[in-house]
CSV table of C-alpha atoms and ligand atoms in Angstrom, one decimal:
chain,number,residue,atom,x,y,z
A,541,UNK,CA,-21.9,-9.1,-24.5
A,542,UNK,CA,-23.3,-5.6,-24.6
A,543,UNK,CA,-20.9,-2.7,-24.6
A,544,UNK,CA,-21.6,0.8,-23.1
A,545,UNK,CA,-19.4,3.8,-23.4
A,546,UNK,CA,-19.4,6.7,-21.1
A,547,UNK,CA,-17.0,9.4,-19.9
A,548,UNK,CA,-16.4,7.9,-16.4
A,549,UNK,CA,-16.9,4.5,-14.9
A,550,UNK,CA,-16.7,4.3,-11.1
A,551,UNK,CA,-16.2,0.9,-9.5
A,552,UNK,CA,-17.6,1.0,-6.0
A,553,UNK,CA,-20.5,3.2,-4.6
A,554,UNK,CA,-19.1,4.0,-1.2
A,555,UNK,CA,-18.0,7.4,0.0
A,556,UNK,CA,-15.1,7.8,-2.4
A,557,UNK,CA,-16.9,6.3,-5.4
A,558,UNK,CA,-20.1,8.2,-5.1
A,559,UNK,CA,-18.3,11.5,-4.5
A,560,UNK,CA,-16.3,11.0,-7.7
A,561,UNK,CA,-19.5,10.1,-9.6
A,562,UNK,CA,-21.5,13.1,-8.3
A,563,UNK,CA,-18.7,15.7,-8.9
A,564,UNK,CA,-18.0,14.3,-12.4
A,565,UNK,CA,-21.7,14.5,-13.3
A,566,UNK,CA,-21.8,18.1,-12.0
A,567,UNK,CA,-18.9,18.9,-14.3
A,568,UNK,CA,-20.8,17.5,-17.3
A,569,UNK,CA,-19.6,13.9,-17.6
A,570,UNK,CA,-21.7,10.9,-18.3
A,571,UNK,CA,-21.2,8.5,-15.4
A,572,UNK,CA,-21.8,4.8,-14.6
A,573,UNK,CA,-21.5,3.9,-11.0
A,574,UNK,CA,-21.1,0.1,-10.4
A,575,UNK,CA,-22.0,-1.3,-6.9
A,576,UNK,CA,-22.4,-4.9,-5.9
A,577,UNK,CA,-24.4,-4.1,-2.8
A,578,UNK,CA,-26.0,-0.7,-1.9
A,579,UNK,CA,-24.7,2.7,-2.8
A,580,UNK,CA,-23.4,4.4,0.3
A,581,UNK,CA,-21.1,1.5,1.1
A,582,UNK,CA,-19.6,0.7,4.5
A,583,UNK,CA,-20.0,4.2,6.0
A,584,UNK,CA,-23.7,4.5,5.4
A,585,UNK,CA,-24.8,1.0,5.9
A,586,UNK,CA,-22.4,-0.7,8.3
A,587,UNK,CA,-20.0,2.0,9.6
A,588,UNK,CA,-20.1,5.7,10.4
A,589,UNK,CA,-23.9,6.4,10.3
A,590,UNK,CA,-25.4,3.4,12.1
A,591,UNK,CA,-22.6,3.4,14.8
A,592,UNK,CA,-23.1,7.1,15.5
A,593,UNK,CA,-26.9,6.4,15.8
A,594,UNK,CA,-26.1,3.8,18.5
A,595,UNK,CA,-23.6,6.2,20.2
A,596,UNK,CA,-26.2,8.9,20.3
A,597,UNK,CA,-28.7,6.5,22.0
A,598,UNK,CA,-25.8,5.6,24.4
A,599,UNK,CA,-25.3,9.3,25.3
A,600,UNK,CA,-29.1,9.6,26.0
A,601,UNK,CA,-28.9,6.6,28.3
A,602,UNK,CA,-26.1,8.2,30.2
A,603,UNK,CA,-27.9,11.5,30.4
A,604,UNK,CA,-31.0,9.8,31.8
A,605,UNK,CA,-28.8,8.0,34.4
A,606,UNK,CA,-27.3,11.3,35.4
A,607,UNK,CA,-30.5,13.3,35.4
A,608,UNK,CA,-31.1,13.1,39.2
A,609,UNK,CA,-27.9,15.1,39.7
A,610,UNK,CA,-29.5,18.0,37.7
A,611,UNK,CA,-32.7,17.8,39.8
A,612,UNK,CA,-34.6,15.9,37.2
A,613,UNK,CA,-36.6,12.8,38.1
A,614,UNK,CA,-36.0,10.2,35.4
A,615,UNK,CA,-35.1,6.5,35.3
A,616,UNK,CA,-33.6,4.3,32.7
A,617,UNK,CA,-35.7,1.2,32.8
A,618,UNK,CA,-33.9,-0.7,30.1
A,619,UNK,CA,-32.6,-0.9,26.6
A,620,UNK,CA,-34.9,-2.5,24.0
A,621,UNK,CA,-32.5,-3.9,21.4
A,622,UNK,CA,-35.4,-4.2,18.8
A,623,UNK,CA,-36.5,-0.5,19.0
A,624,UNK,CA,-32.9,0.6,19.1
A,625,UNK,CA,-32.4,-1.4,15.8
A,626,UNK,CA,-35.5,0.3,14.3
A,627,UNK,CA,-34.2,3.8,15.2
A,628,UNK,CA,-30.7,3.0,13.7
A,629,UNK,CA,-32.2,1.4,10.5
A,630,UNK,CA,-34.6,4.4,10.1
A,631,UNK,CA,-31.7,6.8,10.1
A,632,UNK,CA,-29.8,4.7,7.5
A,633,UNK,CA,-32.9,4.2,5.4
A,634,UNK,CA,-33.5,8.0,5.1
A,635,UNK,CA,-29.9,8.7,4.2
A,636,UNK,CA,-29.9,5.9,1.7
A,637,UNK,CA,-33.0,7.2,0.0
A,638,UNK,CA,-31.5,10.7,-0.1
A,639,UNK,CA,-28.3,9.4,-1.7
A,640,UNK,CA,-30.2,7.5,-4.3
A,641,UNK,CA,-32.2,10.7,-5.1
A,642,UNK,CA,-28.9,12.7,-5.5
A,643,UNK,CA,-27.5,10.2,-7.9
A,644,UNK,CA,-30.7,10.0,-10.0
A,645,UNK,CA,-31.1,13.8,-10.1
A,646,UNK,CA,-27.6,14.0,-11.5
A,647,UNK,CA,-28.4,11.3,-14.1
A,648,UNK,CA,-25.8,8.9,-12.9
A,649,UNK,CA,-26.5,5.4,-14.1
A,650,UNK,CA,-26.2,3.0,-11.1
A,651,UNK,CA,-25.4,-0.6,-12.2
A,652,UNK,CA,-26.0,-3.3,-9.6
A,653,UNK,CA,-23.5,-6.1,-9.8
A,654,UNK,CA,-19.9,-7.2,-9.2
A,655,UNK,CA,-17.5,-5.4,-11.5
A,656,UNK,CA,-14.1,-6.6,-12.8
A,657,UNK,CA,-11.5,-4.3,-14.2
A,658,UNK,CA,-10.5,-4.9,-17.8
A,659,UNK,CA,-8.0,-3.3,-20.2
A,660,UNK,CA,-9.4,-0.3,-22.1
A,661,UNK,CA,-10.0,0.8,-19.4
A,662,UNK,CA,-13.3,-0.8,-18.8
A,663,UNK,CA,-15.3,-2.7,-16.2
A,664,UNK,CA,-17.2,-5.9,-16.9
A,665,UNK,CA,-20.4,-6.7,-15.0
A,666,UNK,CA,-21.7,-10.1,-16.0
A,667,UNK,CA,-22.3,-9.9,-19.8
A,668,UNK,CA,-22.0,-6.1,-19.9
A,669,UNK,CA,-18.9,-4.2,-20.6
A,670,UNK,CA,-18.7,-0.5,-19.4
A,671,UNK,CA,-16.0,1.4,-21.2
A,672,UNK,CA,-14.9,4.8,-19.8
A,673,UNK,CA,-12.5,7.4,-21.0
A,674,UNK,CA,-11.5,7.0,-17.3
A,675,UNK,CA,-12.2,4.5,-14.6
A,676,UNK,CA,-12.1,5.2,-10.8
A,677,UNK,CA,-11.5,2.3,-8.5
A,678,UNK,CA,-13.2,2.8,-5.1
A,679,UNK,CA,-13.8,-0.7,-3.7
A,680,UNK,CA,-13.1,0.3,0.0
A,681,UNK,CA,-12.0,-1.9,2.9
A,682,UNK,CA,-13.2,-4.8,5.0
A,683,UNK,CA,-12.6,-5.8,8.6
A,684,UNK,CA,-9.2,-7.5,9.2
A,685,UNK,CA,-9.4,-10.9,10.9
A,686,UNK,CA,-6.7,-12.8,12.8
A,687,UNK,CA,-6.1,-16.6,12.4
A,688,UNK,CA,-8.6,-18.4,14.6
A,689,UNK,CA,-10.7,-15.3,15.1
A,690,UNK,CA,-12.9,-15.6,12.0
A,691,UNK,CA,-16.4,-14.1,12.7
A,692,UNK,CA,-19.1,-16.6,13.7
A,693,UNK,CA,-20.9,-17.6,16.9
A,694,UNK,CA,-19.5,-15.6,19.8
A,695,UNK,CA,-16.8,-13.9,17.7
A,696,UNK,CA,-17.9,-10.7,16.0
A,697,UNK,CA,-16.5,-8.1,13.6
A,698,UNK,CA,-18.0,-4.6,13.7
A,699,UNK,CA,-20.5,-5.6,11.1
A,700,UNK,CA,-22.0,-8.4,13.3
A,701,UNK,CA,-21.6,-6.3,16.4
A,702,UNK,CA,-23.9,-3.7,14.8
A,703,UNK,CA,-26.5,-6.3,13.9
A,704,UNK,CA,-26.4,-8.0,17.3
A,705,UNK,CA,-30.0,-8.4,18.5
A,706,UNK,CA,-29.1,-8.1,22.2
A,707,UNK,CA,-27.1,-6.0,24.6
A,708,UNK,CA,-24.3,-8.3,25.8
A,709,UNK,CA,-23.8,-8.6,29.5
A,710,UNK,CA,-20.1,-9.1,29.3
A,711,UNK,CA,-18.0,-8.3,26.2
A,712,UNK,CA,-14.3,-8.4,25.3
A,713,UNK,CA,-13.0,-5.9,22.7
A,714,UNK,CA,-9.8,-6.9,21.0
A,715,UNK,CA,-8.2,-3.7,19.7
A,716,UNK,CA,-8.3,-0.3,21.4
A,717,UNK,CA,-8.4,1.7,18.1
A,718,UNK,CA,-11.3,3.7,16.8
A,719,UNK,CA,-13.8,0.9,16.4
A,720,UNK,CA,-12.9,-0.9,19.6
A,721,UNK,CA,-13.2,2.3,21.6
A,722,UNK,CA,-16.5,3.3,20.1
A,723,UNK,CA,-18.1,-0.1,20.7
A,724,UNK,CA,-16.6,-0.3,24.2
A,725,UNK,CA,-18.1,3.1,25.0
A,726,UNK,CA,-21.6,2.4,23.7
A,727,UNK,CA,-21.9,-1.1,25.2
A,728,UNK,CA,-20.8,0.3,28.6
A,729,UNK,CA,-23.5,3.0,28.4
A,730,UNK,CA,-26.0,0.2,27.7
A,731,UNK,CA,-24.9,-1.5,30.9
A,732,UNK,CA,-22.4,-4.1,29.7
A,733,UNK,CA,-19.2,-5.1,31.5
A,734,UNK,CA,-16.5,-4.3,29.0
A,735,UNK,CA,-12.8,-5.3,28.8
A,736,UNK,CA,-10.6,-3.9,26.1
A,737,UNK,CA,-7.5,-5.8,25.1
A,738,UNK,CA,-5.0,-3.6,23.2
A,739,UNK,CA,-1.5,-4.8,22.1
A,740,UNK,CA,0.1,-1.4,22.3
A,741,UNK,CA,0.6,0.5,25.6
A,742,UNK,CA,-2.3,2.9,25.0
A,743,UNK,CA,-5.8,3.2,23.6
A,744,UNK,CA,-6.2,5.1,20.3
A,745,UNK,CA,-2.4,4.7,19.8
A,746,UNK,CA,-2.3,6.9,16.7
A,747,UNK,CA,-3.4,9.9,18.7
A,748,UNK,CA,-1.3,12.3,20.9
A,749,UNK,CA,-0.4,10.7,24.2
A,750,UNK,CA,-2.3,13.2,26.2
A,751,UNK,CA,-5.6,12.2,24.5
A,752,UNK,CA,-4.9,8.5,24.9
A,753,UNK,CA,-4.1,8.9,28.6
A,754,UNK,CA,-7.1,11.2,29.2
A,755,UNK,CA,-9.4,8.7,27.5
A,756,UNK,CA,-8.0,5.8,29.5
A,757,UNK,CA,-8.7,7.8,32.7
A,758,UNK,CA,-12.2,8.6,31.6
A,759,UNK,CA,-12.9,5.0,30.7
A,760,UNK,CA,-11.5,3.7,34.0
A,761,UNK,CA,-13.9,6.1,35.8
A,762,UNK,CA,-16.8,4.7,33.7
A,763,UNK,CA,-15.8,1.1,34.8
A,764,UNK,CA,-14.4,0.0,31.4
A,765,UNK,CA,-11.6,-2.5,32.0
A,766,UNK,CA,-8.5,-2.2,29.9
A,767,UNK,CA,-5.6,-4.7,29.4
A,768,UNK,CA,-3.0,-2.5,27.7
A,769,UNK,CA,0.2,-3.8,26.1
A,770,UNK,CA,-1.5,-7.2,26.2
A,771,UNK,CA,-1.4,-9.9,23.6
A,772,UNK,CA,-4.0,-12.5,22.9
A,773,UNK,CA,-2.9,-16.1,23.2
A,774,UNK,CA,-6.2,-17.9,22.4
A,775,UNK,CA,-9.9,-17.5,22.1
A,776,UNK,CA,-12.2,-20.5,22.6
A,777,UNK,CA,-15.9,-20.3,22.1
A,778,UNK,CA,-18.8,-22.5,23.4
A,779,UNK,CA,-22.5,-22.1,22.6
A,780,UNK,CA,-23.1,-19.3,25.0
A,781,UNK,CA,-19.7,-17.7,25.8
A,782,UNK,CA,-16.1,-17.1,24.8
A,783,UNK,CA,-12.9,-17.4,26.8
A,784,UNK,CA,-9.9,-15.3,25.9
A,785,UNK,CA,-6.5,-16.2,27.3
A,786,UNK,CA,-3.8,-13.5,27.2
A,787,UNK,CA,-0.1,-14.2,26.7
A,788,UNK,CA,0.5,-13.4,30.4
A,789,UNK,CA,-1.9,-16.3,31.3
A,790,UNK,CA,-4.9,-14.0,32.3
A,791,UNK,CA,-8.2,-15.6,31.3
A,792,UNK,CA,-11.3,-13.5,30.6
A,793,UNK,CA,-14.8,-14.9,30.0
A,794,UNK,CA,-17.5,-13.0,28.1
A,795,UNK,CA,-20.7,-13.4,26.1
A,796,UNK,CA,-19.0,-12.0,23.0
A,797,UNK,CA,-15.6,-11.1,21.6
A,798,UNK,CA,-15.4,-8.1,19.2
A,799,UNK,CA,-12.3,-8.2,16.9
A,800,UNK,CA,-11.4,-4.6,15.9
A,801,UNK,CA,-7.8,-4.8,14.8
A,802,UNK,CA,-8.0,-2.7,11.7
A,803,UNK,CA,-9.3,-2.9,8.1
A,804,UNK,CA,-7.7,-4.2,4.9
A,805,UNK,CA,-8.2,-2.8,1.4
A,806,UNK,CA,-10.6,-4.7,-0.9
A,807,UNK,CA,-8.5,-5.1,-4.1
A,808,UNK,CA,-8.5,-8.9,-4.8
A,809,UNK,CA,-10.2,-10.8,-7.5
A,810,UNK,CA,-11.4,-7.7,-9.3
A,811,UNK,CA,-8.9,-7.7,-12.1
A,812,UNK,CA,-6.7,-5.0,-10.7
A,813,UNK,CA,-3.3,-6.8,-10.7
A,814,UNK,CA,-4.2,-8.6,-13.9
A,815,UNK,CA,-4.8,-5.3,-15.7
A,816,UNK,CA,-1.5,-3.9,-14.5
A,817,UNK,CA,-2.6,-1.9,-11.6
A,818,UNK,CA,0.3,-2.1,-9.1
A,819,UNK,CA,-0.6,-3.1,-5.6
A,820,UNK,CA,1.5,-2.6,-2.5
A,821,UNK,CA,0.6,-4.9,0.3
A,822,UNK,CA,-3.0,-4.9,-1.0
A,823,UNK,CA,-3.2,-1.1,-1.3
A,824,UNK,CA,-3.4,0.5,-4.8
A,825,UNK,CA,-0.2,2.3,-5.7
A,826,UNK,CA,-1.0,5.9,-6.7
A,827,UNK,CA,0.8,9.1,-7.5
A,828,UNK,CA,0.1,12.5,-5.8
A,829,UNK,CA,-2.9,12.9,-8.1
A,830,UNK,CA,-4.4,9.5,-7.3
A,831,UNK,CA,-3.5,8.1,-10.7
A,832,UNK,CA,-2.7,4.3,-10.7
A,833,UNK,CA,0.1,2.7,-12.8
A,834,UNK,CA,-2.5,2.2,-15.6
A,835,UNK,CA,-3.3,5.2,-17.8
A,836,UNK,CA,-6.9,6.3,-17.3
A,837,UNK,CA,-7.3,4.3,-14.0
A,838,UNK,CA,-7.5,6.2,-10.7
A,839,UNK,CA,-8.0,5.1,-7.1
A,840,UNK,CA,-9.7,6.8,-4.2
A,841,UNK,CA,-10.6,6.1,-0.5
A,842,UNK,CA,-9.6,3.2,1.7
A,843,UNK,CA,-7.8,1.3,-1.1
A,844,UNK,CA,-5.2,4.1,-1.0
A,845,UNK,CA,-2.7,3.7,1.8
A,846,UNK,CA,-3.4,6.3,4.6
A,847,UNK,CA,-6.1,7.2,7.1
A,848,UNK,CA,-9.2,5.1,6.3
A,849,UNK,CA,-11.9,7.7,6.8
A,850,UNK,CA,-15.1,8.4,4.8
A,851,UNK,CA,-14.4,12.1,4.5
A,852,UNK,CA,-10.9,11.4,3.0
A,853,UNK,CA,-12.8,9.3,0.4
A,854,UNK,CA,-15.1,12.2,-0.4
A,855,UNK,CA,-12.1,14.5,-0.8
A,856,UNK,CA,-10.3,12.0,-3.0
A,857,UNK,CA,-13.4,11.4,-5.2
A,858,UNK,CA,-13.9,15.2,-5.7
A,859,UNK,CA,-10.2,15.8,-6.5
A,860,UNK,CA,-10.1,13.0,-9.2
A,861,UNK,CA,-13.3,14.2,-10.8
A,862,UNK,CA,-12.1,17.8,-11.0
A,863,UNK,CA,-8.7,16.7,-12.5
A,864,UNK,CA,-10.6,14.7,-15.1
A,865,UNK,CA,-12.5,17.9,-16.0
A,866,UNK,CA,-9.3,19.7,-16.6
A,867,UNK,CA,-9.1,21.5,-13.3
A,868,UNK,CA,-6.2,21.6,-10.9
A,869,UNK,CA,-7.6,20.6,-7.5
A,870,UNK,CA,-5.3,21.0,-4.5
A,871,UNK,CA,-3.9,17.6,-3.3
A,872,UNK,CA,-5.5,16.2,-0.2
A,873,UNK,CA,-2.7,15.6,2.4
A,874,UNK,CA,-3.5,13.1,5.1
A,875,UNK,CA,-2.3,15.4,7.8
A,876,UNK,CA,-5.0,17.9,7.0
A,877,UNK,CA,-7.7,15.3,7.5
A,878,UNK,CA,-9.6,15.6,10.8
A,879,UNK,CA,-10.1,12.5,12.9
A,880,UNK,CA,-13.0,12.0,15.4
A,881,UNK,CA,-13.6,9.1,17.7
A,882,UNK,CA,-17.2,9.4,18.9
A,883,UNK,CA,-16.8,7.7,22.3
A,884,UNK,CA,-17.7,9.3,25.6
A,885,UNK,CA,-15.6,11.3,25.9
A,886,UNK,CA,-14.9,12.1,22.3
A,887,UNK,CA,-11.4,12.3,20.8
A,888,UNK,CA,-10.8,14.7,17.9
A,889,UNK,CA,-7.6,15.8,16.2
A,890,UNK,CA,-6.0,17.2,13.1
A,891,UNK,CA,-2.4,17.6,12.1
A,892,UNK,CA,0.7,16.5,14.0
A,893,UNK,CA,0.9,15.1,17.5
A,894,UNK,CA,3.5,16.5,19.9
A,895,UNK,CA,5.7,13.5,19.3
A,896,UNK,CA,5.3,13.7,15.5
A,897,UNK,CA,6.1,17.5,15.5
A,898,UNK,CA,9.3,16.8,17.6
A,899,UNK,CA,10.4,14.1,15.2
A,900,UNK,CA,9.8,16.3,12.2
A,901,UNK,CA,10.9,19.8,13.5
A,902,UNK,CA,13.2,19.0,16.4
A,903,UNK,CA,12.4,19.5,20.1
A,904,UNK,CA,13.6,23.1,20.2
A,905,UNK,CA,11.2,24.1,17.4
A,906,UNK,CA,8.0,22.9,19.0
A,907,UNK,CA,5.7,24.7,21.5
A,908,UNK,CA,2.8,22.9,23.1
A,909,UNK,CA,-0.1,24.6,24.9
A,910,UNK,CA,-2.7,22.6,26.8
A,911,UNK,CA,-5.9,24.1,28.1
A,912,UNK,CA,-8.0,22.0,30.6
A,913,UNK,CA,-11.7,22.0,30.0
A,914,UNK,CA,-12.1,22.5,33.8
A,915,UNK,CA,-11.6,26.2,33.0
A,916,UNK,CA,-14.5,26.1,30.4
A,917,UNK,CA,-17.9,27.1,31.6
A,918,UNK,CA,-19.9,25.1,29.0
A,919,UNK,CA,-17.9,22.0,29.6
A,920,UNK,CA,-18.6,22.4,33.4
A,921,UNK,CA,-22.3,22.6,32.6
A,922,UNK,CA,-22.1,19.5,30.5
A,923,UNK,CA,-20.2,17.7,33.2
A,924,UNK,CA,-17.3,16.7,31.0
A,925,UNK,CA,-13.6,16.6,31.7
A,926,UNK,CA,-11.0,16.9,28.9
A,927,UNK,CA,-8.6,19.2,27.3
A,928,UNK,CA,-7.4,21.1,24.3
A,929,UNK,CA,-3.8,20.7,23.1
A,930,UNK,CA,-2.4,23.0,20.4
A,931,UNK,CA,1.0,22.2,18.9
A,932,UNK,CA,2.8,25.0,17.0
A,933,UNK,CA,6.2,25.6,15.5
A,934,UNK,CA,8.3,28.2,17.4
A,935,UNK,CA,7.4,31.6,15.8
A,936,UNK,CA,5.5,29.6,13.2
A,937,UNK,CA,2.1,28.1,12.4
A,938,UNK,CA,-0.2,25.8,14.4
A,939,UNK,CA,0.7,22.3,13.2
A,940,UNK,CA,-1.7,20.2,15.3
A,941,UNK,CA,-4.8,20.5,17.4
A,942,UNK,CA,-6.0,17.7,19.8
A,943,UNK,CA,-9.2,17.6,21.7
A,944,UNK,CA,-10.8,15.4,24.4
A,945,UNK,CA,-14.2,15.8,26.0
A,946,UNK,CA,-17.9,15.4,25.4
A,947,UNK,CA,-19.0,16.9,22.0
A,948,UNK,CA,-15.5,18.1,21.1
A,949,UNK,CA,-15.8,16.4,17.6
A,950,UNK,CA,-17.8,19.4,16.5
A,951,UNK,CA,-14.9,21.7,17.4
A,952,UNK,CA,-12.5,20.1,14.9
A,953,UNK,CA,-13.9,22.2,12.0
A,954,UNK,CA,-12.2,25.4,13.3
A,955,UNK,CA,-9.0,23.4,14.1
A,956,UNK,CA,-8.8,22.0,10.6
A,957,UNK,CA,-9.0,25.4,9.0
A,958,UNK,CA,-6.3,26.7,11.3
A,959,UNK,CA,-4.0,23.7,10.6
A,960,UNK,CA,-4.9,23.7,6.9
A,961,UNK,CA,-4.3,27.4,6.4
A,962,UNK,CA,-1.1,27.2,8.5
A,963,UNK,CA,-2.4,30.0,10.7
A,964,UNK,CA,-0.2,31.7,13.4
A,965,UNK,CA,-1.6,32.0,17.0
A,966,UNK,CA,-1.1,35.8,16.8
A,967,UNK,CA,-3.3,36.0,13.7
A,968,UNK,CA,-6.2,33.9,15.2
A,969,UNK,CA,-6.1,35.0,18.8
A,970,UNK,CA,-8.1,38.2,18.2
A,971,UNK,CA,-11.0,36.2,16.7
A,972,UNK,CA,-13.7,36.1,19.4
A,973,UNK,CA,-15.4,32.9,20.5
A,974,UNK,CA,-19.0,33.0,21.8
A,975,UNK,CA,-19.4,32.7,25.5
A,976,UNK,CA,-20.2,30.2,26.9
A,977,UNK,CA,-19.2,27.6,24.3
A,978,UNK,CA,-16.7,24.8,24.3
A,979,UNK,CA,-15.0,26.5,21.4
A,980,UNK,CA,-13.7,29.1,23.9
A,981,UNK,CA,-11.3,26.4,25.1
A,982,UNK,CA,-9.6,26.6,21.7
A,983,UNK,CA,-9.6,30.4,21.8
A,984,UNK,CA,-8.0,30.3,25.2
A,985,UNK,CA,-5.2,28.0,23.9
A,986,UNK,CA,-4.6,30.4,21.1
A,987,UNK,CA,-4.6,33.4,23.4
A,988,UNK,CA,-2.1,31.7,25.7
A,989,UNK,CA,0.2,30.9,22.7
A,990,UNK,CA,0.0,34.5,21.6
A,991,UNK,CA,1.2,35.4,25.2
A,992,UNK,CA,-2.1,36.8,26.6
A,993,UNK,CA,-4.0,34.1,28.4
A,994,UNK,CA,-7.4,35.1,29.9
A,995,UNK,CA,-8.9,32.2,31.9
A,996,UNK,CA,-5.6,30.5,32.5
A,997,UNK,CA,-2.3,31.2,34.3
B,270,LIG,P1,-7.4,0.9,14.2
B,270,LIG,O1,-6.2,0.7,13.3
B,270,LIG,O2,-8.0,2.2,14.6
B,270,LIG,O3,-7.2,0.1,15.6
B,270,LIG,C1,-6.8,-1.2,15.7
B,270,LIG,C2,-6.2,-1.4,17.0
B,270,LIG,O4,-6.0,-2.8,17.2
B,270,LIG,C3,-4.8,-0.8,17.1
B,270,LIG,O5,-4.8,0.0,18.3
B,270,LIG,C4,-3.9,-2.0,17.2
B,270,LIG,O6,-2.7,-1.7,18.0
B,270,LIG,C5,-4.7,-3.0,17.8
B,270,LIG,N1,-4.3,-4.4,17.5
B,270,LIG,C6,-3.9,-4.9,16.3
B,270,LIG,N2,-3.7,-6.2,16.5
B,270,LIG,C7,-4.0,-6.5,17.8
B,270,LIG,C8,-3.9,-7.8,18.5
B,270,LIG,N3,-3.6,-8.9,17.9
B,270,LIG,N4,-4.2,-7.7,19.8
B,270,LIG,C9,-4.6,-6.6,20.4
B,270,LIG,N5,-4.7,-5.4,19.7
B,270,LIG,C10,-4.4,-5.4,18.4
B,270,LIG,O7,-8.6,0.0,13.5
B,270,LIG,P2,-10.1,-0.2,13.8
B,270,LIG,O8,-10.4,0.4,15.1
B,270,LIG,O9,-10.4,-1.6,13.5
B,270,LIG,O10,-10.8,0.8,12.7
B,270,LIG,C11,-10.5,0.5,11.3
B,270,LIG,C12,-10.6,1.7,10.5
B,270,LIG,O11,-11.9,2.3,10.4
B,270,LIG,C13,-9.7,2.8,11.0
B,270,LIG,O12,-8.8,3.2,10.1
B,270,LIG,C14,-10.6,3.9,11.4
B,270,LIG,O13,-10.0,5.2,11.0
B,270,LIG,C15,-11.9,3.6,10.7
B,270,LIG,N6,-13.0,4.1,11.5
B,270,LIG,C16,-13.2,5.4,11.8
B,270,LIG,C17,-14.1,5.8,12.6
B,270,LIG,C18,-14.3,7.3,12.9
B,270,LIG,O14,-13.7,8.1,12.2
B,270,LIG,N7,-15.0,7.6,14.0
B,270,LIG,C19,-15.0,4.9,13.3
B,270,LIG,C20,-14.7,3.5,13.0
B,270,LIG,C21,-13.7,3.1,12.2
């Protein structure tokens, strides 16, 4: 067995792991990054990036369909699944090459193989042992399955849905969370008949009610069917279709069933528990600095309980690397992490929902301001409906911002600064928003909260 000793060993080369590796190298550490598959992980190869490429193609398809309304003669003649795949793979390949370049430039040693944590701390890959003054665990998450709904044939998880070599004619989506809603949206844009089955009463149930209801209205208008508050009783597949029966006896037939009921942390069979790393329902138990129960072993990203988002992984990785370099990075609270669902319309939010604010602060201490995008010129031009909701504490800071509408994901940057800096509406209302932009809708909400609405009553 060969032994190698470095400052930092990172197990897992996804968003959290490579961010820790890059930041540690920038701060002067020698770093080994161990990855069983490809650096970039789920987000780059099977998640964020390829799905957003498909969603962009879906947006273009809808734009072409709606072109006549603008006086443009254009016709959507079809969707070529093979060329769509080539476009998506091209985007991923470029980003993959870029990431490999970044790692090489920073002299990070990438080891290809499956790592297992050992005392020391160290990570074993085959016959090689990599000892680090510190080890960062960043092994990510995988799609959760339900008994009887294992992927295969007509039953897909998001990974297989992405690789599907055809546009399904009819598809059932189990789970109306982020993944379910994004796939429902893009398949509908490509012409599929889509039915979403969601166990809770609303789509994207973690979001403010006003966004869930607005999204449902928009999806209904787009012809997406929804069975809300519905539970699956059985799913039976044949060679060319799948039949889903709900607990109320409703039966639905489709070409495919996508199962999108959440993701589980990947923490098994990698020596974690055996080395003394405490787990809690599969998640790694950490303190506020992301230290595990074993000295010198840290955890970042989706294996830490909380919102499973790539940018949270980046923030975790950077924070751990800085702490190891003797700095005192600010903690990364989950409620400061922006969330975007890239459906049509988009859903974006940061901070507390109205309901959460009322639970935490009491009803009398919460003020909510809604601004309808119907009053926003740029949104009218884009032909999108939606709204901005701002939640503030009475005489206090903005604690939540919630957005619905085409392209509103890009507006979350301003909202996250406001929530993160605990800004008061009076302080931010004077800042001017360019006209005509969708960001004006945010400005209008702040003006209204500061008692001086302009394009609102
Ligand atoms: P999710 O937790 O967002 O949604 C799962 C949904 O399935 C929930 O609404 C839940 O009520 C429902 N559900 C669970 N069991 C069910 C059952 N038996 N029958 C019907 N409905 C059931 O998880 P999802 O959509 O799988 O996404 C996984 C993770 O990936 C999320 O944490 C998400 O944040 C992340 N992700 C983020 C994206 C983004 O930021 N745009 C895009 C895709 C995924």
